[in-house]
Every structure is written in structure tokens, then in C-alpha cells.
XYZ file of N, CA, C and O in Angstrom:
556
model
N -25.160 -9.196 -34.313
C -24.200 -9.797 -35.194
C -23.042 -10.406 -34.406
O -22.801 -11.602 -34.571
N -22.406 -9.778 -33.678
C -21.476 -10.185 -32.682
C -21.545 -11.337 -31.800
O -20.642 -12.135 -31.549
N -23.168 -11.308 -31.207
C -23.820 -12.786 -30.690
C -23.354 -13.934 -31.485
O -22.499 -14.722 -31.080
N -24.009 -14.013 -32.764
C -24.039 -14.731 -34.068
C -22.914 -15.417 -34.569
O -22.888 -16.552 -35.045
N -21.865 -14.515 -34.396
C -20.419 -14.829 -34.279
C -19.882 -15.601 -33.322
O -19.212 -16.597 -33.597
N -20.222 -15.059 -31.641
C -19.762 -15.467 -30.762
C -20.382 -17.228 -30.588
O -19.603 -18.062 -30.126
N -21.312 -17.501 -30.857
C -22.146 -18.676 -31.286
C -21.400 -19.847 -32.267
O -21.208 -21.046 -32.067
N -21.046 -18.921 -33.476
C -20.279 -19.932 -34.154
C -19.424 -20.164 -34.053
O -19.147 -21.233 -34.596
N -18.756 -19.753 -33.629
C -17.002 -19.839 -33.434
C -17.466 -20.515 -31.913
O -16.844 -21.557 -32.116
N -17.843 -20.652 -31.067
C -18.185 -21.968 -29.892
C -18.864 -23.091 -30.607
O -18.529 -24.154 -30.085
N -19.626 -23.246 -31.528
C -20.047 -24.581 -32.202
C -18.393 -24.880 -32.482
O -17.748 -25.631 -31.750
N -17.802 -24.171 -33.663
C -16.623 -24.941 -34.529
C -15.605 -25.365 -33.590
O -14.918 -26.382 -33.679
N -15.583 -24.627 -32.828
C -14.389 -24.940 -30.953
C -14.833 -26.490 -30.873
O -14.082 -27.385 -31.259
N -15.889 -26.688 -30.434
C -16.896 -27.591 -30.022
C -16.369 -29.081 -31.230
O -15.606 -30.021 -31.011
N -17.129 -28.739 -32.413
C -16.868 -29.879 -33.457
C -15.495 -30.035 -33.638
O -15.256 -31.219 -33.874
N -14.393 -29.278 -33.629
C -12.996 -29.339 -33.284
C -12.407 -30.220 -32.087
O -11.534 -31.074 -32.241
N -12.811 -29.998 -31.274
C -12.935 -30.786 -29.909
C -13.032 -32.336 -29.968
O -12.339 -33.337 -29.787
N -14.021 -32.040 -30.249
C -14.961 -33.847 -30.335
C -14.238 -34.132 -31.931
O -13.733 -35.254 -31.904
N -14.045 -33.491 -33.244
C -13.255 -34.249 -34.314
C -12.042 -34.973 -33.779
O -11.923 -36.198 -33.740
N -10.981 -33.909 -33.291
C -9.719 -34.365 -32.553
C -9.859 -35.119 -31.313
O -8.987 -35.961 -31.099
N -10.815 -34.972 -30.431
C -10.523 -35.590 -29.442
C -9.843 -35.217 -28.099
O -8.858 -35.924 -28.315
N -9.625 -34.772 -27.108
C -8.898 -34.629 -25.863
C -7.483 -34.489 -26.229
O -7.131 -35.299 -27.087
N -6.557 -33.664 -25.803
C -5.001 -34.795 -25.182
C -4.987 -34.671 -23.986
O -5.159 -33.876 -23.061
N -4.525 -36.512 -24.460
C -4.381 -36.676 -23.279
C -2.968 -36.882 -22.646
O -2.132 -37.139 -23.512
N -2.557 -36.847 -21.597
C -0.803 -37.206 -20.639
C -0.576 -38.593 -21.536
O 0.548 -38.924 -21.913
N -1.765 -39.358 -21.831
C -0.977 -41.099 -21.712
C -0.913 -40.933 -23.309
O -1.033 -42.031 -23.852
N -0.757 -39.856 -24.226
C -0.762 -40.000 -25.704
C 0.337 -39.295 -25.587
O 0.650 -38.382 -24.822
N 1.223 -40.163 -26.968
C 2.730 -40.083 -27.094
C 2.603 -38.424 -28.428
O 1.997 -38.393 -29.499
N 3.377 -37.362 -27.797
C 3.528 -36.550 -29.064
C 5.055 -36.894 -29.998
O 6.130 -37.362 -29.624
N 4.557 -36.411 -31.393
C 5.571 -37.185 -32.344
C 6.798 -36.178 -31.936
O 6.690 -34.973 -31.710
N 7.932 -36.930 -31.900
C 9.530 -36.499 -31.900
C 9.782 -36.363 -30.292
O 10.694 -35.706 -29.789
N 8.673 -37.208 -29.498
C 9.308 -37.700 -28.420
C 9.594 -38.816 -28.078
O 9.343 -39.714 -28.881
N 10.317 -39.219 -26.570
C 10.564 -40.693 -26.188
C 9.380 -41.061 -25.200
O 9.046 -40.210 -24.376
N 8.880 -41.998 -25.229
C 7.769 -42.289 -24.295
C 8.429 -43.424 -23.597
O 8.903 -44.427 -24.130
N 8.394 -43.098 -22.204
C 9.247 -44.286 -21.111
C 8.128 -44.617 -19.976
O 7.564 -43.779 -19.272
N 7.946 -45.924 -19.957
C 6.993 -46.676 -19.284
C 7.613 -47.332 -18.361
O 8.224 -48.364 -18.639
N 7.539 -46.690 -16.733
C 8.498 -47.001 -16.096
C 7.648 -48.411 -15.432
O 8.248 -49.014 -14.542
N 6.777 -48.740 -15.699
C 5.897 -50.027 -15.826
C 6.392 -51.321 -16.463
O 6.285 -52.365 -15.819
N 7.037 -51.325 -17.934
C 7.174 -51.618 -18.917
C 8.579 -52.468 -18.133
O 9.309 -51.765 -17.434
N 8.872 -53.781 -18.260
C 9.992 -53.888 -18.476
C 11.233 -53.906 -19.235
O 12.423 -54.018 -18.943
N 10.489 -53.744 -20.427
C 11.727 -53.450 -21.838
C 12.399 -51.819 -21.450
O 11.942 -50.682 -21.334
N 13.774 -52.497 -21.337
C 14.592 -51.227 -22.052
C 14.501 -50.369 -22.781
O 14.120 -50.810 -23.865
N 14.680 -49.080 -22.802
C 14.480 -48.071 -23.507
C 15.880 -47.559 -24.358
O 16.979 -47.929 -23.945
N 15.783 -46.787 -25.431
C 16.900 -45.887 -25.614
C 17.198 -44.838 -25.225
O 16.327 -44.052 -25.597
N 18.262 -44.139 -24.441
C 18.499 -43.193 -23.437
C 18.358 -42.117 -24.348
O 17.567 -41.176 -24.279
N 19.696 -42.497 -25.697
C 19.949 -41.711 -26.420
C 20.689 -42.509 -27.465
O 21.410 -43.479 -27.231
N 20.318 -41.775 -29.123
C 21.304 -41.910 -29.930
C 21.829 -41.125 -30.723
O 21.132 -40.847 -31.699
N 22.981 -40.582 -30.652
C 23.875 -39.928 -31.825
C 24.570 -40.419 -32.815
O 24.906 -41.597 -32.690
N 25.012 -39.645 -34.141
C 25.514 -39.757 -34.203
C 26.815 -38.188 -35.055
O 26.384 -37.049 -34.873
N 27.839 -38.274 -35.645
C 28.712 -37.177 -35.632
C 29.848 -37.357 -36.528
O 30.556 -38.359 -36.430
N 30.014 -36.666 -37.189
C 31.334 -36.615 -38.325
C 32.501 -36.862 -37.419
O 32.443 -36.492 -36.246
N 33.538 -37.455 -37.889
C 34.739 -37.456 -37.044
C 35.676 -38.256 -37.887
O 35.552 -39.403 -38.316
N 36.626 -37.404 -38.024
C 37.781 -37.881 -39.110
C 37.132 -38.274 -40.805
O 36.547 -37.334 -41.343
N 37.184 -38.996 -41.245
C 36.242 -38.933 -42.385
C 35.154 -40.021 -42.327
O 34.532 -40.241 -43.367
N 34.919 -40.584 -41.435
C 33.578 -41.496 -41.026
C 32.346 -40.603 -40.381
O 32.033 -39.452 -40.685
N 31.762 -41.441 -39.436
C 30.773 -41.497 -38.755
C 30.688 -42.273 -37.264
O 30.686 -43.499 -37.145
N 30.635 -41.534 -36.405
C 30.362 -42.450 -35.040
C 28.982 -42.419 -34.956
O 28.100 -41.669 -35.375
N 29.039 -43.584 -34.205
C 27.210 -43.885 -33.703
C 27.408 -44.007 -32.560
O 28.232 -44.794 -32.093
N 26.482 -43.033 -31.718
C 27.032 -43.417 -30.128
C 25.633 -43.717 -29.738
O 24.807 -43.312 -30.555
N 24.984 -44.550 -28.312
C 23.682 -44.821 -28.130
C 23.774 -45.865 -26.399
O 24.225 -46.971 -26.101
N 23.284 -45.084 -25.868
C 22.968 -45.661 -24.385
C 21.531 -46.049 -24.070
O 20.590 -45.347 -24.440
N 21.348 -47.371 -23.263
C 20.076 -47.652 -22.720
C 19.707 -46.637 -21.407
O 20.472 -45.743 -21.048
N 18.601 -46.883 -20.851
C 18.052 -46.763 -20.035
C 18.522 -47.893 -18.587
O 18.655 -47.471 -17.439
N 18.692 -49.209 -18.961
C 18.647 -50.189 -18.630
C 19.605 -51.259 -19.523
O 19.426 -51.148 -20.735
N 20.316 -51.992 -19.228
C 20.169 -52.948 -20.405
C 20.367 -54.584 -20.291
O 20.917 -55.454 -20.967
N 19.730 -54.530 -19.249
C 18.414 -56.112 -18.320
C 17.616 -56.022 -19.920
O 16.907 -55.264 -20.582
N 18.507 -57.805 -20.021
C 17.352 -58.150 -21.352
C 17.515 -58.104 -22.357
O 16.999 -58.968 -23.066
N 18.515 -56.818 -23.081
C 19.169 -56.768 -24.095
C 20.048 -57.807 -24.580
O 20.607 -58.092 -23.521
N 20.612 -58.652 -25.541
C 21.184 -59.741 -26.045
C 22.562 -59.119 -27.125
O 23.774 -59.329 -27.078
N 21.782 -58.358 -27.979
C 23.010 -57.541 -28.837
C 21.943 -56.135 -29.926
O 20.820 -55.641 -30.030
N 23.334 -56.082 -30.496
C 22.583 -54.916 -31.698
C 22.817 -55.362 -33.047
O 23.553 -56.316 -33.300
N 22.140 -54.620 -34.009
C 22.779 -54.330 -35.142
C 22.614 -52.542 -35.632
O 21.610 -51.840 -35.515
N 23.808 -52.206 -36.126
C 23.537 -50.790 -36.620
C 23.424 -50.726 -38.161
O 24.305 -51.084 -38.943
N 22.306 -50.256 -38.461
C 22.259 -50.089 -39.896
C 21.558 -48.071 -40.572
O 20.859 -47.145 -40.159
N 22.244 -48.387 -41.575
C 22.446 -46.874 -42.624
C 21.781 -47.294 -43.694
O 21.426 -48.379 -44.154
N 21.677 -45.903 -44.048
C 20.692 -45.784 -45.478
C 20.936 -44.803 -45.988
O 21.115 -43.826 -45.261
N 21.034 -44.669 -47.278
C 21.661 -43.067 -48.438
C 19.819 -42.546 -48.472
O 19.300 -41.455 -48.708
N 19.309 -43.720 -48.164
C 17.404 -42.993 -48.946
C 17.086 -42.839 -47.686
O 17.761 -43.081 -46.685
N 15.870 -42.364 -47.796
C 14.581 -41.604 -47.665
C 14.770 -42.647 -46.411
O 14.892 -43.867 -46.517
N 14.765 -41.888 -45.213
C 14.571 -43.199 -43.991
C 13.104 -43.124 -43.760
O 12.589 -44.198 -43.446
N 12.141 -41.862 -43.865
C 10.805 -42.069 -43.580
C 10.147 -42.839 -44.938
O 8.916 -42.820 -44.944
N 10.651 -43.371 -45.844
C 10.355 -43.892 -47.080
C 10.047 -46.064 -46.613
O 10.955 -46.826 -46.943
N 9.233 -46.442 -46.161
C 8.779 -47.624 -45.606
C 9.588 -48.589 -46.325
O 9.658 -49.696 -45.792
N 10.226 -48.419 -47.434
C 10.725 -49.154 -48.997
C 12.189 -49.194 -48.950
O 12.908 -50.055 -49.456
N 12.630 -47.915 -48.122
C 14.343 -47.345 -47.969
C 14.951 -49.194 -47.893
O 14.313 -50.209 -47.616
N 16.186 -49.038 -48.211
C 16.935 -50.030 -47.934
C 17.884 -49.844 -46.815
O 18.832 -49.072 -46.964
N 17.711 -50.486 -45.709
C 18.507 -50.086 -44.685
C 19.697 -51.612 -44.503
O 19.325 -52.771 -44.319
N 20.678 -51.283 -44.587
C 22.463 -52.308 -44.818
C 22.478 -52.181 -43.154
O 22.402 -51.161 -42.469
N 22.576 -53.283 -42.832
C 23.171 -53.867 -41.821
C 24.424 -53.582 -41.912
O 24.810 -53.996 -43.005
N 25.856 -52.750 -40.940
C 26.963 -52.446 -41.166
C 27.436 -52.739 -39.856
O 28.547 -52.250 -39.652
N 26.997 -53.324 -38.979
C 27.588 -53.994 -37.404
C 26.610 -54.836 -36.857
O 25.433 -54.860 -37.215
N 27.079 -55.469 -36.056
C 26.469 -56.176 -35.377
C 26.912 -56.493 -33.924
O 28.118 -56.668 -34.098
N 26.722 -56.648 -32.800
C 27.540 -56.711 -31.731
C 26.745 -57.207 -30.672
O 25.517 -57.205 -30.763
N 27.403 -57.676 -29.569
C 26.577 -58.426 -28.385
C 26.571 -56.652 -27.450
O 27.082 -55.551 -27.656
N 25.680 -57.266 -26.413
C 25.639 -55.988 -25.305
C 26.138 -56.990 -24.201
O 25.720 -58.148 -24.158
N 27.252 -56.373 -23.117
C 27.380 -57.248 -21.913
C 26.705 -56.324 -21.326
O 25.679 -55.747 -21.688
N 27.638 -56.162 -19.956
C 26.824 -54.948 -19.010
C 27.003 -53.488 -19.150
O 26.463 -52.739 -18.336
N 27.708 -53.033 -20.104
C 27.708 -51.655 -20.366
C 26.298 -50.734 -20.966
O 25.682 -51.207 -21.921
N 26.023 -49.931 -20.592
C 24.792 -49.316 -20.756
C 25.822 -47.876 -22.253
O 25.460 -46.771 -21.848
N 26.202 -47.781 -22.771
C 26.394 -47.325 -23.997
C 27.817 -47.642 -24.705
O 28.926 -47.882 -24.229
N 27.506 -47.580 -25.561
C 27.530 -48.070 -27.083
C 28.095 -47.376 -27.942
O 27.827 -46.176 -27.887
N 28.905 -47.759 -28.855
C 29.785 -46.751 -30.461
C 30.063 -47.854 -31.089
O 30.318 -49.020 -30.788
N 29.932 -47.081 -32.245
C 30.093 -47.579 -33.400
C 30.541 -46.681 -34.592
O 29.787 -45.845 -35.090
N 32.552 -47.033 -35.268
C 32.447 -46.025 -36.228
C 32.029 -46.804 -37.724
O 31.896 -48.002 -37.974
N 31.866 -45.433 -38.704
C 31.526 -46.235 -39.500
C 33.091 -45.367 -40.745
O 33.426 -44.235 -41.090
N 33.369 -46.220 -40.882
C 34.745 -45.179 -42.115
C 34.080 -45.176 -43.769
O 34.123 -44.306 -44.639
N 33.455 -46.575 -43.755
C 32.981 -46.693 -45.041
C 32.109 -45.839 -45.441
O 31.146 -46.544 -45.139
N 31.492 -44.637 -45.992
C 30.672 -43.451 -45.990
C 30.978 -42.752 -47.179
O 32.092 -42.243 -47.304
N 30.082 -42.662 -48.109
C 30.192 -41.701 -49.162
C 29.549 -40.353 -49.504
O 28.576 -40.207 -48.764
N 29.701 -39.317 -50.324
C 28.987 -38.331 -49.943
C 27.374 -38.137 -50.329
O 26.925 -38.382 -51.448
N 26.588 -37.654 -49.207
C 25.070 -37.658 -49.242
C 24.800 -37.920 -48.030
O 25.597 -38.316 -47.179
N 23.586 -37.694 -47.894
C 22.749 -37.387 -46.364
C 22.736 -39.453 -45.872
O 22.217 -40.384 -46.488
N 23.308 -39.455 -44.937
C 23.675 -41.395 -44.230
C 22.438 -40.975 -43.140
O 22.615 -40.109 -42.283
N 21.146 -41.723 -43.302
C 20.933 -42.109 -41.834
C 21.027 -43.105 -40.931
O 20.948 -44.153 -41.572
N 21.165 -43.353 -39.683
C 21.424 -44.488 -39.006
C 20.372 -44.859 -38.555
O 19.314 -44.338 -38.909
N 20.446 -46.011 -37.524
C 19.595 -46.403 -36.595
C 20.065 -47.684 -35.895
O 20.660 -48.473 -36.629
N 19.926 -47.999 -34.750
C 20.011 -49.009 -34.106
C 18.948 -50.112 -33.810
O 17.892 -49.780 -33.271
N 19.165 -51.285 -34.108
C 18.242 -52.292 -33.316
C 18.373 -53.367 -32.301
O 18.977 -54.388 -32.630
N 17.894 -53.264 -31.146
C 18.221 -54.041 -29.797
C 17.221 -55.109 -30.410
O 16.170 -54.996 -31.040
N 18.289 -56.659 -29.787
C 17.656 -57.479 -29.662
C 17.312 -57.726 -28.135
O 18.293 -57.684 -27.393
N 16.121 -57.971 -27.556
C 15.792 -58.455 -26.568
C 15.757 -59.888 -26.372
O 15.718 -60.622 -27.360
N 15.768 -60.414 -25.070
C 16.108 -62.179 -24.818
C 14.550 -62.499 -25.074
O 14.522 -63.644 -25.524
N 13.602 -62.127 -25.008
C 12.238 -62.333 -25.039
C 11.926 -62.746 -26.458
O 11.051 -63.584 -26.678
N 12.693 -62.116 -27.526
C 12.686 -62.147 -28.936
C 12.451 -61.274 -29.300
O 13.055 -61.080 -30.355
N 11.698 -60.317 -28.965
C 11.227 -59.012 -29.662
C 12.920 -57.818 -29.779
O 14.131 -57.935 -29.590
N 12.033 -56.868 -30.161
C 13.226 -55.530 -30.510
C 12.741 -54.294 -30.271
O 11.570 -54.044 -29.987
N 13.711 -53.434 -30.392
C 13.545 -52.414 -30.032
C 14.564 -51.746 -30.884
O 15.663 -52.158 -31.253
N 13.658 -50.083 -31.225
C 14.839 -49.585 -32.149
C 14.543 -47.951 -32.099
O 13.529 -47.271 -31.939
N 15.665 -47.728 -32.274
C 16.622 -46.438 -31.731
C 16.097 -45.381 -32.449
O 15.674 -45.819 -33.518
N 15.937 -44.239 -32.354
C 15.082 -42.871 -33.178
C 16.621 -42.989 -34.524
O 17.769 -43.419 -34.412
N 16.021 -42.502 -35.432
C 16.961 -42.115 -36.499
C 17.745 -40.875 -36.780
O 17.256 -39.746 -36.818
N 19.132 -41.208 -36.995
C 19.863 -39.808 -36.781
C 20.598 -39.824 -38.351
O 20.889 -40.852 -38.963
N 20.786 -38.607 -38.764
C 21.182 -38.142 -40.328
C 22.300 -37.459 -40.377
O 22.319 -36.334 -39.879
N 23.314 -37.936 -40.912
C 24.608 -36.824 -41.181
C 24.522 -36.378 -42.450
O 23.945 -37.067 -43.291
N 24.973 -35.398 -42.711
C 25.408 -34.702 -44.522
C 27.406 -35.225 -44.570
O 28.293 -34.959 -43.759
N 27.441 -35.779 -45.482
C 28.943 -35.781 -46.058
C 28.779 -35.184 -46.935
O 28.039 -35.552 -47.847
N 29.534 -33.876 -46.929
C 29.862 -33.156 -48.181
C 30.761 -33.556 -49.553
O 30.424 -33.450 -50.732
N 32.218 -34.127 -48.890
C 32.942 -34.467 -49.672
C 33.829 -35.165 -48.483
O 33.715 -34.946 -47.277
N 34.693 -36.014 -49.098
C 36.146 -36.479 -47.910
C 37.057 -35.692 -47.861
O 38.023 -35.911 -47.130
């Protein structure tokens, strides 16, 4: 009986295996940054952001920022994993040579604000910043 066992439970290992597949180093796991030091696009180092006085700062540094042109920072009261959310453009700004970035925001009402940043690159394409969520309780 124990054989029998030991048998099946190595098949289901097995069909588990081959369903999923390997991981592998070059596959990105979710809620990380994947940096392609290959790649010439800029990366995001980091972005925060943090209650302060009765707003919101957005703070956010490149990796690099060869290539970058400007930003825009935009918020949302909804569902940011919601594909539909409405995300408001609330800045906009050039990048010179400084490698990070703020932005406050005062205008803020109470409910969960998420942010996000988007780099324009000179190439045309973009690049955009992981999403960060504050709670306003009240002012």
C-alpha cells in the first residue's frame, strides 16, 4: 500500500511539474522589479508615496534617467487593479538631470488615493511606476 502511494504522489509531482512548468531566473515573480541591465530603458528605482500635512507626497527616483523627457503623476479614488479605474492626470513635469522626483498633492479627499507615475521616454514609448495607496481618514 505504501508503494502505491509512494507511486502516486511521484506521478501528481510529475503532472504538476510539466502543468506549471520550470522556474525559471529569467521569469519575473509578481510584486517584483525586473532590471535588465541589457535593456537601455530606464527603470524605476523607487516610488513612494506618504501623508504629510494634509496632502500627499509622491516621491520616485530612476535608475538612470538617459532618455527620460518628462512625467505625469496621476491618482485614482477606484480600484487601481480595476483595468476601467479612472486615473486624473494631477502633474505633469519635464525631467532634467536629476535622478528623483516629488510631487505634493494638497488636493485629496477622504478614501484610499492611489498613485502612479508615467515616464515619457525620447524614443516615444513609457514607462510606469508600481502603484502606491494612501488611506485619508479625515483632514
Amino acid at each position: 500500500m505504501k508503494a502505491l502511494l509512494s507511486v502516486f504522489a511521484m506521478i501528481i509531482l510529475v503532472m504538476t511539474i510539466s502543468w506549471v512548468g520550470p522556474v525559471s531566473p529569467d521569469q519575473p515573480v509578481r510584486g517584483t522589479v525586473i532590471k535588465n541591465p541589457v535593456s537601455p530603458n530606464p527603470n524605476f528605482a523607487f516610488f513612494r508615496t506618504h501623508r504629510q500635512g494634509k496632502g500627499i507626497t509622491a516621491t520616485w527616483g530612476l535608475d538612470q534617467n538617459a532618455g527620460v523627457t518628462g512625467f505625469i503623476v496621476q491618482k485614482t479614488y477606484e480600484d487601481p487593479g480595476d483595468m476601467y479605474a479612472n486615473w486624473d492626470n494631477i502633474c505633469a513635469m519635464s525631467c532634467g538631470n536629476e535622478r528623483s522626483f516629488k510631487h505634493e498633492d494638497m488636493n485629496v479627499s477622504p478614501g484610499f488615493i492611489s498613485y502612479r507615475v508615467i515616464a515619457f521616454l525620447l524614443s516615444g514609448g513609457t514607462i510606469m511606476s508600481m502603484i502606491s495607496t494612501e488611506r485619508i481618514v479625515s483632514h
